[in-house]
Short mmCIF file of C-alpha atoms in Angstrom, two decimals:
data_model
loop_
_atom_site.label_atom_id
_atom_site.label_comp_id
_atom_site.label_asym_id
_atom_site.label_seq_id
_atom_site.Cartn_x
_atom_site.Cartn_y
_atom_site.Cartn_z
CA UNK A 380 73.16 65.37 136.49
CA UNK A 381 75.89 63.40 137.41
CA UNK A 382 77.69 63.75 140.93
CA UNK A 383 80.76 65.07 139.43
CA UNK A 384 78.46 68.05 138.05
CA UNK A 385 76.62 68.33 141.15
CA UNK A 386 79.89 67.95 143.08
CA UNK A 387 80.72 71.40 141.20
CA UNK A 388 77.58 73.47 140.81
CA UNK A 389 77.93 74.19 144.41
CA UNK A 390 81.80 76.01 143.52
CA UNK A 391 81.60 77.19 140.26
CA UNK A 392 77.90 77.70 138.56
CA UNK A 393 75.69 77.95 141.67
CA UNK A 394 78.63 79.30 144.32
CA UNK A 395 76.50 80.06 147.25
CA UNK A 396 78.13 83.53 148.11
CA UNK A 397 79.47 84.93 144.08
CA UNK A 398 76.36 83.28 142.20
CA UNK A 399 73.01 82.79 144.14
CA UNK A 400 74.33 85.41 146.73
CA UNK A 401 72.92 83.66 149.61
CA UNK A 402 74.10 84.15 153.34
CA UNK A 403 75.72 87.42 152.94
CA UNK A 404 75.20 88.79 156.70
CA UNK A 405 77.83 86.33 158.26
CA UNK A 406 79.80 86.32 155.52
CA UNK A 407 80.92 89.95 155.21
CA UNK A 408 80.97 90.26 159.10
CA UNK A 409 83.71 86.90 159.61
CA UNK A 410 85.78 87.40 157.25
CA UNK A 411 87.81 89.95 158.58
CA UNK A 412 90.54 87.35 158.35
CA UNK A 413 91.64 84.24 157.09
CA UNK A 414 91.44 82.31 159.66
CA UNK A 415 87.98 83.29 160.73
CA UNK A 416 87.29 82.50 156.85
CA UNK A 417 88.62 78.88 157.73
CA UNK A 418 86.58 78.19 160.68
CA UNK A 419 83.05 79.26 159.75
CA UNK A 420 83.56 77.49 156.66
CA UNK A 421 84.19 73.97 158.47
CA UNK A 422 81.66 74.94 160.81
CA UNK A 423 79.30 75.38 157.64
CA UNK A 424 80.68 72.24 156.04
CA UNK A 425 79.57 69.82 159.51
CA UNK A 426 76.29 71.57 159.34
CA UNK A 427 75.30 71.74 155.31
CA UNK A 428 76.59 68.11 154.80
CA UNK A 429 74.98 66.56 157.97
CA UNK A 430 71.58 68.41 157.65
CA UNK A 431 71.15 67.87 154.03
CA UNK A 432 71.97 63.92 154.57
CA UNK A 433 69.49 63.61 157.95
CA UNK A 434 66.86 65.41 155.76
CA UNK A 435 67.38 63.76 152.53
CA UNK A 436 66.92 60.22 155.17
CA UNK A 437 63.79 61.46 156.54
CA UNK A 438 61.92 62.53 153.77
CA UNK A 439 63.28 59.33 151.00
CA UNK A 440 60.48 57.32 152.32
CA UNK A 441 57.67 58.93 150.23
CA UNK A 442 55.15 57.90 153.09
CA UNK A 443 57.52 59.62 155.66
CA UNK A 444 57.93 62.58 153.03
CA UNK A 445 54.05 63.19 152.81
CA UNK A 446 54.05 63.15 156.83
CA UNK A 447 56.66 65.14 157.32
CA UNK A 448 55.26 68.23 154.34
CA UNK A 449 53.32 69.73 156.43
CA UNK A 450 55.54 70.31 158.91
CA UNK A 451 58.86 70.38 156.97
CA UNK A 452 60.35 73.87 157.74
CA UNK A 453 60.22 73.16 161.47
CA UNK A 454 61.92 69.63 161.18
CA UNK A 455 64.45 71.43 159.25
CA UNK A 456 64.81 73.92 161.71
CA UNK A 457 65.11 71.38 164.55
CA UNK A 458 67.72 68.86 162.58
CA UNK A 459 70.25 72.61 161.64
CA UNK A 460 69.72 73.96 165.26
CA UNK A 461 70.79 70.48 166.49
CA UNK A 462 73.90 70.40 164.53
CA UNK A 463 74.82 74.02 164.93
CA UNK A 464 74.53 73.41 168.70
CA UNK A 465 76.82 70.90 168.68
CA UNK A 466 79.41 72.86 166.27
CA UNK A 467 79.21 75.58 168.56
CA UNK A 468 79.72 73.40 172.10
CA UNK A 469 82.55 71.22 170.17
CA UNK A 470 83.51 75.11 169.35
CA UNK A 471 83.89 76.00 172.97
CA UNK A 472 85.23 73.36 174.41
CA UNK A 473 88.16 72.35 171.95
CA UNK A 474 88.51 75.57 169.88
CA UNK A 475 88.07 78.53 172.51
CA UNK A 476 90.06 81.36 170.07
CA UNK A 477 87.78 80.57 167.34
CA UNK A 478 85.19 80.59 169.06
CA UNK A 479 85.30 83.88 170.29
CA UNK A 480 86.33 85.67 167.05
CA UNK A 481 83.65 83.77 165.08
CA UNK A 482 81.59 84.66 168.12
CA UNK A 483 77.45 85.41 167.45
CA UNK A 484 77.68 83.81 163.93
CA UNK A 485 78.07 80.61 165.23
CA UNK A 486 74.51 80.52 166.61
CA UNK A 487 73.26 82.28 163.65
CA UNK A 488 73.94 79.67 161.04
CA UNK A 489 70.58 78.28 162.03
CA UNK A 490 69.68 80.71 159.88
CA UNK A 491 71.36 80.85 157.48
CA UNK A 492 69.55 81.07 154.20
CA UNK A 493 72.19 78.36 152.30
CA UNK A 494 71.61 75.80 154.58
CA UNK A 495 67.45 75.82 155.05
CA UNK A 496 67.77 76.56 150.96
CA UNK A 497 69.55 73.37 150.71
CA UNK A 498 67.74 71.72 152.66
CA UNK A 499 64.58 72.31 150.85
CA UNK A 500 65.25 72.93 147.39
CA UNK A 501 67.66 69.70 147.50
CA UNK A 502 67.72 67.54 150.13
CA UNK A 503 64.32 66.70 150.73
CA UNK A 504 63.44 65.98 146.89
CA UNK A 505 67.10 64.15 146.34
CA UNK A 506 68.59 60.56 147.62
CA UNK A 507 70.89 60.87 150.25
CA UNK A 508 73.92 60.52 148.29
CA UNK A 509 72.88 62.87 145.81
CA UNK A 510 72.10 65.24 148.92
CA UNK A 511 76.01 64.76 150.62
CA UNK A 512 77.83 65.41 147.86
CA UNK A 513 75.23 68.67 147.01
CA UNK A 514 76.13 69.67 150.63
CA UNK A 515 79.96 69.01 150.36
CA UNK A 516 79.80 70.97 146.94
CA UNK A 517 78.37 74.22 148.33
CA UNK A 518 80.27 74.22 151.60
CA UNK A 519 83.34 73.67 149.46
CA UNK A 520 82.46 76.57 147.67
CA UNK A 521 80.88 78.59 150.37
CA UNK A 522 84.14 78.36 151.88
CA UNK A 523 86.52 79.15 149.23
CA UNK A 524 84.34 82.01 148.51
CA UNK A 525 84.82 83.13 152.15
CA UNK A 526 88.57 82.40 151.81
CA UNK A 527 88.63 84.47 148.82
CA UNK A 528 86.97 87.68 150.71
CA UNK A 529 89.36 87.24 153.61
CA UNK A 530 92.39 87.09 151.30
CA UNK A 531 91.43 90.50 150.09
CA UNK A 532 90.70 91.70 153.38
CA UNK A 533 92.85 90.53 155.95
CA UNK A 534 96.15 91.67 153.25
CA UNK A 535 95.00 94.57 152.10
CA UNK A 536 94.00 95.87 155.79
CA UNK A 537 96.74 94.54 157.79
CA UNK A 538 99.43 94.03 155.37
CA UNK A 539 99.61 90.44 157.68
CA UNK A 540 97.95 87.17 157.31
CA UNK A 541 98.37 84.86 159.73
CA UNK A 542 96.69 81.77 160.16
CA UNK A 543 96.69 79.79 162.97
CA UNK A 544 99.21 82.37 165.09
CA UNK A 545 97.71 81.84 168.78
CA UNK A 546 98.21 77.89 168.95
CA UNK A 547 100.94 77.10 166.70
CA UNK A 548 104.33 77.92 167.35
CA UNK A 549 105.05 78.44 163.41
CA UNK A 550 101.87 79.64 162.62
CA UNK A 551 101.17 80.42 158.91
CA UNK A 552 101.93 83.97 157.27
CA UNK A 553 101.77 85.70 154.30
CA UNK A 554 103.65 88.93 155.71
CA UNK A 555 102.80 92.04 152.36
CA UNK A 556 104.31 94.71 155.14
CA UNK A 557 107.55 94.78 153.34
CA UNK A 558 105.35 95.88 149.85
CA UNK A 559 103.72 98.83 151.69
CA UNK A 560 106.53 100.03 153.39
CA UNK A 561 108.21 99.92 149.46
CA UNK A 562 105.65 101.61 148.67
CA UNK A 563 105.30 104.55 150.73
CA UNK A 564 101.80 103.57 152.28
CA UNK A 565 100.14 101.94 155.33
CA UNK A 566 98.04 99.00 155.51
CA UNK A 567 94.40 100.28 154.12
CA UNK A 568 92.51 99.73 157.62
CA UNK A 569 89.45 100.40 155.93
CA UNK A 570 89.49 96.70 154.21
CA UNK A 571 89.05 95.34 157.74
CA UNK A 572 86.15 97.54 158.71
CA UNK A 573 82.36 96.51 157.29
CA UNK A 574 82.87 99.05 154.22
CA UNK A 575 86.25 96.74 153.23
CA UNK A 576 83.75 93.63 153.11
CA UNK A 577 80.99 95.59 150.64
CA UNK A 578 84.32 96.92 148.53
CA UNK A 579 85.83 93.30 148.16
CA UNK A 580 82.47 91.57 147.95
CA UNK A 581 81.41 94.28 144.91
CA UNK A 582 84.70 94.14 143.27
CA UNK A 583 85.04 90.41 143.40
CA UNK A 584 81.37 90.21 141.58
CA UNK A 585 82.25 92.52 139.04
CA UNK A 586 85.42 91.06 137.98
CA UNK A 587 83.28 87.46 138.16
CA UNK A 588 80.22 89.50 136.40
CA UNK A 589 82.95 90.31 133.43
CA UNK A 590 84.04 87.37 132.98
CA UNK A 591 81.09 86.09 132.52
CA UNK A 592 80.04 88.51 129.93
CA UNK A 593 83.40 87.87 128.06
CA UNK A 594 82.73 84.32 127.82
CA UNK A 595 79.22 84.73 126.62
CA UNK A 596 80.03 87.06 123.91
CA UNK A 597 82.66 84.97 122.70
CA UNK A 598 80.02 82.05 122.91
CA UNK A 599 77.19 84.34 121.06
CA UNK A 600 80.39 84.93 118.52
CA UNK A 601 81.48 81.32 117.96
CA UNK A 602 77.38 80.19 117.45
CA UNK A 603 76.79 83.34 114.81
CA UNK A 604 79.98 81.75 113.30
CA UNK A 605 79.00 78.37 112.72
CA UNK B 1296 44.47 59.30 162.83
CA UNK B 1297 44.49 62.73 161.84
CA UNK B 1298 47.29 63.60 159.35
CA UNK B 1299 47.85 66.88 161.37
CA UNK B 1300 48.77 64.93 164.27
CA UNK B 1301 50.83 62.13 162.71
CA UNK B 1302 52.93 64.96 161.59
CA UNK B 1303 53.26 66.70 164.55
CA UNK B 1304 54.40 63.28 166.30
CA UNK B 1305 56.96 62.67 163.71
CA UNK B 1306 58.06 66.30 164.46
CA UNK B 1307 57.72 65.39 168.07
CA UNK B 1308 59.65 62.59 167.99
CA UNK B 1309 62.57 64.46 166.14
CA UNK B 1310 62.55 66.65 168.67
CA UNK B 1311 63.15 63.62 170.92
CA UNK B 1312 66.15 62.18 169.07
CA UNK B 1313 67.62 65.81 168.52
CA UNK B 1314 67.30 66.48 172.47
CA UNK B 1315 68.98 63.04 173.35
CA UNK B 1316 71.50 63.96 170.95
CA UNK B 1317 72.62 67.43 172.35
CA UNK B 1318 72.05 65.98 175.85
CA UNK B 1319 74.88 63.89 175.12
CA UNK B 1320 77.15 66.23 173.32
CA UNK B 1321 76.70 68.51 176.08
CA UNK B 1322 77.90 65.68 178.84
CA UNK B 1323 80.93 65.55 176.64
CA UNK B 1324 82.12 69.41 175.99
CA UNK B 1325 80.87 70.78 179.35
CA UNK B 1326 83.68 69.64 181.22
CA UNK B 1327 86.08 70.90 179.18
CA UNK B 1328 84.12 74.24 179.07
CA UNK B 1329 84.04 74.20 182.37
CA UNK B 1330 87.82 73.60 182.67
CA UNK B 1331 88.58 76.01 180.08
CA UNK B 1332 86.54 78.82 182.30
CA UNK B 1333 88.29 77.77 185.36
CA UNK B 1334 91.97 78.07 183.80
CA UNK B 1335 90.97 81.28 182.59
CA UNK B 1336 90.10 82.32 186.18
CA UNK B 1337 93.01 80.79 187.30
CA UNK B 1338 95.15 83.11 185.64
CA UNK B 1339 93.77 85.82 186.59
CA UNK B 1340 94.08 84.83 189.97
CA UNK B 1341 97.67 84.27 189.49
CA UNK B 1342 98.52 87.89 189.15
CA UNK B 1343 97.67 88.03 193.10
CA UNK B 1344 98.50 84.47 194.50
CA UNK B 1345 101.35 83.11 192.52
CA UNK B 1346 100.95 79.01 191.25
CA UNK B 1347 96.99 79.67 191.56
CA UNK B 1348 96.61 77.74 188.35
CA UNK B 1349 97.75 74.37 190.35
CA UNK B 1350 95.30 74.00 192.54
CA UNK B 1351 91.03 73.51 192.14
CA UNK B 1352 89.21 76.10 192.13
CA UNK B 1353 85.95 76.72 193.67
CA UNK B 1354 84.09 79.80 192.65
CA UNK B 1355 81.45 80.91 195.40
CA UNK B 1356 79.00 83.77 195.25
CA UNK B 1357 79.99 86.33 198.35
CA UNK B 1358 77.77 88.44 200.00
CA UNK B 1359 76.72 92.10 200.37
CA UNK B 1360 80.61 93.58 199.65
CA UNK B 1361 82.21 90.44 198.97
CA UNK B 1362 81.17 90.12 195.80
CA UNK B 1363 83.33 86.25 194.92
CA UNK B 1364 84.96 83.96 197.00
CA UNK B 1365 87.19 81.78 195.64
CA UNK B 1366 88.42 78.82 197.24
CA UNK B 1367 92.18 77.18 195.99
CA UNK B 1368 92.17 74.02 197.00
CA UNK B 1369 95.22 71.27 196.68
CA UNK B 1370 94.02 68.50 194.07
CA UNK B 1371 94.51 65.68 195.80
CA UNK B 1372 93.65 66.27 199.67
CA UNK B 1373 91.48 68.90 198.44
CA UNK B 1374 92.39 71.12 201.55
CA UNK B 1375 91.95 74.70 201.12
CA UNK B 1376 95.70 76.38 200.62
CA UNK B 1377 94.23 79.60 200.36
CA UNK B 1378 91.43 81.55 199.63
CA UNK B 1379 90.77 84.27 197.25
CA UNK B 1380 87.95 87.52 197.73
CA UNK B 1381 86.56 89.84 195.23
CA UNK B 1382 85.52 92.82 197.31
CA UNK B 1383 84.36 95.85 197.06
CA UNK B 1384 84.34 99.09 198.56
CA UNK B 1385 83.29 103.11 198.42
CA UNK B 1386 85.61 105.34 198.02
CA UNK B 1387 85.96 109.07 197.08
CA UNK B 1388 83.91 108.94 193.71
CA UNK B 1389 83.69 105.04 192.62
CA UNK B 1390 83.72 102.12 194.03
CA UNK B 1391 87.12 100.45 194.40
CA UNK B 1392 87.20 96.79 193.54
CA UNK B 1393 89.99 94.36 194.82
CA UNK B 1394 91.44 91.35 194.90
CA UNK B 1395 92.81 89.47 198.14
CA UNK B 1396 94.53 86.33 198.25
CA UNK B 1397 95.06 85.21 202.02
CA UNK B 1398 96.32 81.60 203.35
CA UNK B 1399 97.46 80.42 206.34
CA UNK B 1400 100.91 80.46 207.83
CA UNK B 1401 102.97 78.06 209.82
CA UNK B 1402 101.23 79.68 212.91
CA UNK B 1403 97.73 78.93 211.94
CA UNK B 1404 97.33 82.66 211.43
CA UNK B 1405 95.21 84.06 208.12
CA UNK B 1406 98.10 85.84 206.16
CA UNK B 1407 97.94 88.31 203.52
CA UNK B 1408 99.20 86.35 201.00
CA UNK B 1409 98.80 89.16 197.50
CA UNK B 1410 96.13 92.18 196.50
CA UNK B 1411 95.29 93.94 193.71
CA UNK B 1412 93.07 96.67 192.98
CA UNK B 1413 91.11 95.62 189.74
CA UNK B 1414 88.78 98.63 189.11
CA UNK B 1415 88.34 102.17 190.59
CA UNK B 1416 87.37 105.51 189.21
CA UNK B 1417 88.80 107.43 191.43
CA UNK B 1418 90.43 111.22 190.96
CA UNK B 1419 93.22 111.36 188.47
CA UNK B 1420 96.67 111.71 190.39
CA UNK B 1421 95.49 111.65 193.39
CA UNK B 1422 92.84 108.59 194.39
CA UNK B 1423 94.02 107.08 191.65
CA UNK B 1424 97.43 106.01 193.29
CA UNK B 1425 95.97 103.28 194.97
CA UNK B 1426 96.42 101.25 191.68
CA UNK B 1427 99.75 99.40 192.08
CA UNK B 1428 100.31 101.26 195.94
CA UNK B 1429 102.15 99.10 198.50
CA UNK B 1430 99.70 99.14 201.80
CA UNK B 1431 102.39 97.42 203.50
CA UNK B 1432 99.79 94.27 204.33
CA UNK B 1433 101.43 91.78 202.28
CA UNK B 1434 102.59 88.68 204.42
CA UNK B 1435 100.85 90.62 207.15
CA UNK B 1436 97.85 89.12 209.58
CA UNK B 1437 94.82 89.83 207.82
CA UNK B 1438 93.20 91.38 211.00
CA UNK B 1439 96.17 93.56 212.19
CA UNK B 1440 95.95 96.87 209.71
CA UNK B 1441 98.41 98.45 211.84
CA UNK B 1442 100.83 98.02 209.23
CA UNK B 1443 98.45 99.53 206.81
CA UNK B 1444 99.96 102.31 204.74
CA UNK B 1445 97.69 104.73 202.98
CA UNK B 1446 98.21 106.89 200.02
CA UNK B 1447 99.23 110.29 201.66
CA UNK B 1448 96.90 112.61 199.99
CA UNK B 1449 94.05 110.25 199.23
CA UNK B 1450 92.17 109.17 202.14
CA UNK B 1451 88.99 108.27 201.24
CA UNK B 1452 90.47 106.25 198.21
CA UNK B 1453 93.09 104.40 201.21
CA UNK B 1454 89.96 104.12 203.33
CA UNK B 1455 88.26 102.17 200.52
CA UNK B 1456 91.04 99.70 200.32
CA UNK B 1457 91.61 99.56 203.79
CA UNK B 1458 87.73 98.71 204.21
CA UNK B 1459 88.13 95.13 201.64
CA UNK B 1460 90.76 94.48 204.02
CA UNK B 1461 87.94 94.69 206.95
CA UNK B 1462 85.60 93.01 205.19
CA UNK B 1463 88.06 89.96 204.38
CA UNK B 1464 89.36 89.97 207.78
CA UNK B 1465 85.62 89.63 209.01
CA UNK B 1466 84.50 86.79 207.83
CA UNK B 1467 87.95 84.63 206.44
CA UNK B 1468 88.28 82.35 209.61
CA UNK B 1469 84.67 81.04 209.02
CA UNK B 1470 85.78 80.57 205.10
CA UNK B 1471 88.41 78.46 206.74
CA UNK B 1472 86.66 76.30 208.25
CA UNK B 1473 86.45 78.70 211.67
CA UNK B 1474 89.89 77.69 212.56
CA UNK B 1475 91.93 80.27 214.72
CA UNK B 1476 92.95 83.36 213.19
#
């Protein structure tokens, strides 16, 4: 596999949150809007890249690999607490707003499935290159997938996106008020509650679940073809 | 050496490195934590001693009623400008909790310098009219309550408020620094 290909597994064929499905709790609970969306995912990114390259370090040495086995799933819990402890005091000191919406979940990326699955299924059998640009590949496409959610969401619940609002003076927006007033109907509050996140989670799969199935009968089609 | 142990050495000494590392993060961000608390408190604080936010604060545990104490304090001389209590007190059917600001005047006298009641459950339309009431003690002598106006109507609620005033004007000349009240 070259890096471009691994490079793009993590967005397109193995997308942590539409393909493998991975880290789900956090997921539907921030992204309620955009800009929570935006946050967790850089908070991700710092912690997926960073852990996968300080565990694809220790363990490249096969001597140090061999020590380190029986023992692995603690170092890798030590080297992703680490880093999420220092996302979350960076958090608290310099971004206090985000912070507090992201809230628990910042603590609870230790945790999260993604990261330890990187970690071992990658990162401690790969080189260290190989192992950032695995980690900048899934947190690219953890995030977009989160972005993607939130879109949904944060529209069709408020009618308002708004990124960046509290500390810029021209914050962001992507104001769809106008369409539901047109319309007749208020924002769908529902999209913003847990339910919205298992609607536009489901919805999102089954529209990536057809196209799949489109392309693989037209694939099936083509070979029978030839 | 035992395998077992190698490994739990090299885990040991990650450990190390990971501590060292947070140890240091931490001497960075806490400050500004810190700082970002404080401001926070500061405003707050505003809404009974106006300009609050430009001065240092010091936030010290109270005792029995007096739940906070916090001390303003100018930035450079660090003298105290004024000084800040959380209290509490009983009243009719809660417990009423306040805010005082007091500093000292030109006459070295402890001066009601803003209050606030912050909580209270007390009866609707009646006790209740202590949120936002004028007890007359602004500006006043923190120890004189002759000026003290209660809420016609609602005494135990007034007597609540008019005991944080007691309990500030007990013990703010030794918050002072025991100067004359």
């Amino acid at each position: 596999m070259n890096q471009k290909q691994n490079f793009l597994k993590g967005i397109f064929k193995e997308n942590p949150l539409f393909v493998t499905v991975l880290g789900m709790c956090p997921s539907l609970a921030i992204t309620t809007s955009l800009e929570n969306a935006i946050g967790m995912g850089i908070a991700v990114f710092f912690v997926l890249v960073l852990s996968n390259l300080i565990i694809s370090l220790i363990t490249v040495n096969p001597k140090m690999k061999e020590l380190v086995k029986p023992v692995r799933i603690p170092v890798y819990i030590v080297v992703i607490a680490t880093l999420v402890t220092i996302v979350e005091m960076v958090l608290h000191a310099y971004l206090v707003d985000l912070y507090n919406s992201l809230g628990v979940f910042i603590p609870l990326i230790v945790v999260n499935c993604i990261i330890l699955g990187r970690a071992e299924a990658f990162a401690s059998d790969n080189k260290p290159l190989d192992s950032v640009v695995d980690g900048v590949g899934m947190a690219l496409g953890y995030t977009l997938a989160l972005m993607i959610i939130s879109f949904f969401r944060e529209l069709l619940g408020s009618g308002l996106i708004t990124i960046w609002g509290a500390k810029s003076a021209n914050p962001i927006q992507l104001n769809l008020i106008p369409v539901f007033e047109f319309i007749g109907i208020e924002p769908i509050n529902m999209f913003i509650k847990p339910v919205g996140a298992f609607l536009t989670l489901g919805f999102i799969l089954a529209v990536l679940a057809a196209i799949a199935n489109k392309k693989a009968t037209k694939m099936a089609s083509e070979v029978k073809q030839a | 050496m035992n395998k077992g142990l190698i490994s739990g050495l090299v885990l040991l000494v990650i450990g190390l490195v990971c501590g060292v590392l947070l140890a240091f993060v931490n001497s960075l961000t806490a400050p500004v934590i810190q700082e970002n608390a404080d401001r926070i408190v500061l405003e707050s604080l505003g809404e009974v001693y106006e300009g609050a936010s430009n001065y240092k604060l010091t936030e010290v545990a109270g005792t029995g009623n007096v739940v906070k104490v916090f001390y303003l304090n100018d930035k450079t001389s660090d003298e105290t400008i004024a000084i800040i209590y959380s209290v509490k007190a009983e009243g009719y059917q809660s417990t009423v909790s306040m805010l005082i600001a007091i500093e000292m005047n030109s006459s070295n006298q402890y001066v009601v310098a803003g209050y606030k009641v912050v909580s209270q459950g007390e009866t609707s339309g009646i006790g209740d009219k202590i949120v936002g009431y004028d007890f007359k003690m602004e500006n006043e002598v923190i120890t004189n309550l002759a000026t003290f106006d209660a809420v016609a109507g609602a005494t135990f609620s007034s007597d609540a408020v008019r005991t944080c005033f007691e309990l500030v004007g007990l013990r703010v000349a030794a918050d002072f620094g025991g100067a004359q009240s």
